Short mmCIF file of C-alpha atoms in Angstrom, two decimals:
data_model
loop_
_atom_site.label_atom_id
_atom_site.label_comp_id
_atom_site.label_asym_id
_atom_site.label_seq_id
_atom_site.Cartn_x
_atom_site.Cartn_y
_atom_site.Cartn_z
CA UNK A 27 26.84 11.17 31.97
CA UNK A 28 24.89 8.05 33.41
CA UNK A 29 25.27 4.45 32.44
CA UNK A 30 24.29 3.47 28.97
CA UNK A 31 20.56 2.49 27.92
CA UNK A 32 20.20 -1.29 28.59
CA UNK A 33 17.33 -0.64 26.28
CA UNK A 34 18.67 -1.09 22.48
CA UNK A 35 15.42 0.05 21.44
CA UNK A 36 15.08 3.33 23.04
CA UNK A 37 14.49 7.10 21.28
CA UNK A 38 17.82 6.67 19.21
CA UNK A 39 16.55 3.74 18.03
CA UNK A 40 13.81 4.80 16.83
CA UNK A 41 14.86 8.13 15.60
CA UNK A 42 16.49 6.25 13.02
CA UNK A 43 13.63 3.93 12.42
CA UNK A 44 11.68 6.90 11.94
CA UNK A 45 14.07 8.98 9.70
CA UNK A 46 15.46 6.00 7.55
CA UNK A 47 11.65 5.11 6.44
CA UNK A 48 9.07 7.55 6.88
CA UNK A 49 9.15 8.24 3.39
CA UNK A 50 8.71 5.08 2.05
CA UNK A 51 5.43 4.90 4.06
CA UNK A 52 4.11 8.74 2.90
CA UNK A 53 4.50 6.89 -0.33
CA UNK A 54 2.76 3.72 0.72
CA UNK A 55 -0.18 6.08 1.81
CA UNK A 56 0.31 8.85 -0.52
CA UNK A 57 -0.57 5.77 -3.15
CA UNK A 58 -3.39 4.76 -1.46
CA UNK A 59 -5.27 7.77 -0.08
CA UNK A 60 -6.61 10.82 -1.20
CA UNK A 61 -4.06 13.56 -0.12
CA UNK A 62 -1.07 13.72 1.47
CA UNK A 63 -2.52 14.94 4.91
CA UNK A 64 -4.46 11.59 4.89
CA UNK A 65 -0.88 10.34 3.91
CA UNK A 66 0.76 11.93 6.95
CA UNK A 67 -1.38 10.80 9.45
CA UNK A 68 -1.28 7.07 8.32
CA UNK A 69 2.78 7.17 9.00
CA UNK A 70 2.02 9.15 12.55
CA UNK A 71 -0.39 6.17 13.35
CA UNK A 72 2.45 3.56 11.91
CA UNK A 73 5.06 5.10 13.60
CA UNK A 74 2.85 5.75 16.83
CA UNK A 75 2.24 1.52 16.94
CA UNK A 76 6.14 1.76 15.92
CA UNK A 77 6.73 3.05 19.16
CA UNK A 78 4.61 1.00 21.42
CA UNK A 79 5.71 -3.01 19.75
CA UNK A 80 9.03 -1.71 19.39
CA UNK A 81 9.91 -5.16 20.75
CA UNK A 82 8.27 -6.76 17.82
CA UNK A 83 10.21 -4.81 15.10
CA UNK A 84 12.14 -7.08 13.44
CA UNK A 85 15.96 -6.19 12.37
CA UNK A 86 14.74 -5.42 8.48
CA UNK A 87 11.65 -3.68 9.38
CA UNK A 88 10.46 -2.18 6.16
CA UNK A 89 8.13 -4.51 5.42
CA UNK A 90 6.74 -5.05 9.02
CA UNK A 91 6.21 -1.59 8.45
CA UNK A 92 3.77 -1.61 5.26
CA UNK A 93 1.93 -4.36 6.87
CA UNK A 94 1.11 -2.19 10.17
CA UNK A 95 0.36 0.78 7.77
CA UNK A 96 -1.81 -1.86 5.61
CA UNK A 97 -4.18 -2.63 8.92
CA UNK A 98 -4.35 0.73 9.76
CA UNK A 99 -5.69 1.43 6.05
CA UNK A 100 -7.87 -1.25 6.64
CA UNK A 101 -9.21 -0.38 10.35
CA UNK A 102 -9.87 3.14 8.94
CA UNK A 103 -11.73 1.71 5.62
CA UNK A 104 -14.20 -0.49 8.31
CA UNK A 105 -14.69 2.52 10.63
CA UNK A 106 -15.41 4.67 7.69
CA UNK A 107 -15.81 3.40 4.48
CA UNK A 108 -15.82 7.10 2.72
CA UNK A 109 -12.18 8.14 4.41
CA UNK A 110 -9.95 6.06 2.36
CA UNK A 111 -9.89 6.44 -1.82
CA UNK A 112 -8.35 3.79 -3.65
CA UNK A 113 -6.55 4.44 -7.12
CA UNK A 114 -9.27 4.41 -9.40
CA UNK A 115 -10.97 7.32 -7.53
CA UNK A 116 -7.83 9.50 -7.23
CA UNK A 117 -8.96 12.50 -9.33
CA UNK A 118 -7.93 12.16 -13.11
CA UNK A 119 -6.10 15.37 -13.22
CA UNK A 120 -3.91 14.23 -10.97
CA UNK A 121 -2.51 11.89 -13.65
CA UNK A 122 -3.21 13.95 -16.64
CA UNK A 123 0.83 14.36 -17.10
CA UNK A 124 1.62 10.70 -17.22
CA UNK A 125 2.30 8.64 -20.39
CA UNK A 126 -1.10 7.17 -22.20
CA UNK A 127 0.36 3.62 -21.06
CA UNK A 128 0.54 4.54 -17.31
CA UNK A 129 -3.18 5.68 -17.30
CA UNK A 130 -4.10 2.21 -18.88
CA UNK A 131 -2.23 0.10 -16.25
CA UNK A 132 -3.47 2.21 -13.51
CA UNK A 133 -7.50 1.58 -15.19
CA UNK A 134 -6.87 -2.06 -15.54
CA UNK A 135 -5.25 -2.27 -12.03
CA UNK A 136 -8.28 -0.29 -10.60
CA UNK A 137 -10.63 -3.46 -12.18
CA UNK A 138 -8.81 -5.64 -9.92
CA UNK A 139 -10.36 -6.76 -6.90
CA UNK A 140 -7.99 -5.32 -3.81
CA UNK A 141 -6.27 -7.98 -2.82
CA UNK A 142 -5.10 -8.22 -6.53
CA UNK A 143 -3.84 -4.83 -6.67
CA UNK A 144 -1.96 -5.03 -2.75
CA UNK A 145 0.06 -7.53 -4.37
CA UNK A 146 1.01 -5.39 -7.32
CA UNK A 147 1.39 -2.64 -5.63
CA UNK A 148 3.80 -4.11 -3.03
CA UNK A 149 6.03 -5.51 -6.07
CA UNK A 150 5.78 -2.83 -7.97
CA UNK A 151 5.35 0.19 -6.19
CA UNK A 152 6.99 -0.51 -3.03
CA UNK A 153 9.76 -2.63 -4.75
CA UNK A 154 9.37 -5.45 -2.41
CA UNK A 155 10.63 -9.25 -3.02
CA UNK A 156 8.12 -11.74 -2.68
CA UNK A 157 8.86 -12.68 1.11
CA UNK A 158 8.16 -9.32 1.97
CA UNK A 159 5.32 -8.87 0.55
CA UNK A 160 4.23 -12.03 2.49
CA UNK A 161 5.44 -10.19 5.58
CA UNK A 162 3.27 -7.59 5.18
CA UNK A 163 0.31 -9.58 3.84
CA UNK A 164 0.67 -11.80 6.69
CA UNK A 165 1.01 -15.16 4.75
CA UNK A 166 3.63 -17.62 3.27
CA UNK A 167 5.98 -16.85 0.87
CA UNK A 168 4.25 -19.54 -1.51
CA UNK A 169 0.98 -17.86 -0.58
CA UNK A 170 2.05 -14.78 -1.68
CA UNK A 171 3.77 -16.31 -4.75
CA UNK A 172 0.65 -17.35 -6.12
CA UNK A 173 -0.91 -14.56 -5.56
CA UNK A 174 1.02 -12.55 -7.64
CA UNK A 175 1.23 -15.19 -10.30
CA UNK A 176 -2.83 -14.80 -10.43
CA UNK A 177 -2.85 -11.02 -10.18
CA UNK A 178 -0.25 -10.94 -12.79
CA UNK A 179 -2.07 -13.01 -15.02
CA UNK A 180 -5.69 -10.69 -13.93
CA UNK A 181 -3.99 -7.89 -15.02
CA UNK A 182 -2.73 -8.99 -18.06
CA UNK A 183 -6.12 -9.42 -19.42
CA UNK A 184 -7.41 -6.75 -17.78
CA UNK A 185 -4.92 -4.82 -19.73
CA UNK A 186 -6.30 -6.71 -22.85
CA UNK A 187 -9.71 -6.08 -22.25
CA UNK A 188 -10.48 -2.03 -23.25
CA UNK A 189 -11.32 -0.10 -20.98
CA UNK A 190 -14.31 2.64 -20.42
CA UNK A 191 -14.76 5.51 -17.65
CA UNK A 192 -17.80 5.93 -16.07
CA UNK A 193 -19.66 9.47 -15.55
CA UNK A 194 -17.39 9.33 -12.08
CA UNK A 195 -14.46 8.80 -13.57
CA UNK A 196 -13.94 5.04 -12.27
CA UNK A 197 -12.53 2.74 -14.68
CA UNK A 198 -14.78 -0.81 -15.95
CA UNK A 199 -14.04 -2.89 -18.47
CA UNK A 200 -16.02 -2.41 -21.65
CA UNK A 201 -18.86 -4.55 -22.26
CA UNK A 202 -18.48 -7.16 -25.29
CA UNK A 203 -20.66 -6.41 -28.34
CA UNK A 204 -22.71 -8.85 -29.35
CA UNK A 205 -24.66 -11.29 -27.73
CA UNK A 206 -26.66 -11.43 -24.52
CA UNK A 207 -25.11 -12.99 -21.03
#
């Protein structure tokens, strides 16, 4: 048996990286793409960078995580702005088993502009505090603060606003009767 690794981060390391929260990022993509293939490769490519800044990982690196596997997403969205299908375009059936309610918060979410629904979705989905969701959105803790105070607030009306599908299944809100803009 030779000396010990000098390297803490070596292929122990991140073994245990890998095994303690690949599934929280198939969920991350899972949420955000349109099957889980497209799922699996976003956590090879996060756990590929993983691998090569493994000096960067910081001791709780969950949220460092989402925020590499948010730049991927949005790397692939500029390269190709078909690959990647946000909510509102995951197919309907795919839903059709979830409470009335949960349909309406995912249509009102899907109004949202992205940014909007990041921050949700990091709060919500991913169960993160505030300060990591400012990790991963690369901003302050205030920053991210307000944003989820405004998104929160979007969402509540969006929520109060009914809500129509289009012939492609994406979710608007319904015009207002009456009147002319």
């Amino acid at each position: 048996m030779g000396p010990p690794d000098p390297d803490p981060r070596n292929e122990a390391w991140f073994s245990t990286i890998y095994a303690d929260f690949y599934p929280q990022i198939m969920r991350y993509g899972v949420r955000r793409l349109p099957d889980a293939e497209a799922a699996r490769e976003l956590a090879q490519d996060v756990f590929v960078i993983t691998w090569r800044r493994r000096a960067d990982v910081p001791a709780t690196p969950l949220p460092w995580l989402y925020g590499v596997a948010r730049r991927v997403l949005a790397n692939r969205r500029r390269a190709d702005l078909t690959a990647a299908v946000p909510v509102a375009h995951v197919p309907e059936q795919a839903f059709q088993s979830e409470p009335a309610a949960v349909l309406d918060l995912r249509a009102a979410l899907a109004t949202l502009p992205e940014p909007d629904q990041e921050i949700l979705r990091l709060i919500g989905w991913e169960e993160l505090s505030v300060s990591e969701a400012a990790t991963v959105l690369g901003c302050t803790r205030t920053a991210a603060g307000v944003r989820l105070h405004r998104a929160r607030r979007r969402l509540t009306a969006a929520l109060a606003t009914p809500q129509k599908k289009t012939p492609r299944g994406y979710a608007v809100a319904a015009p207002e009767s009456g009147g002319s803009r």
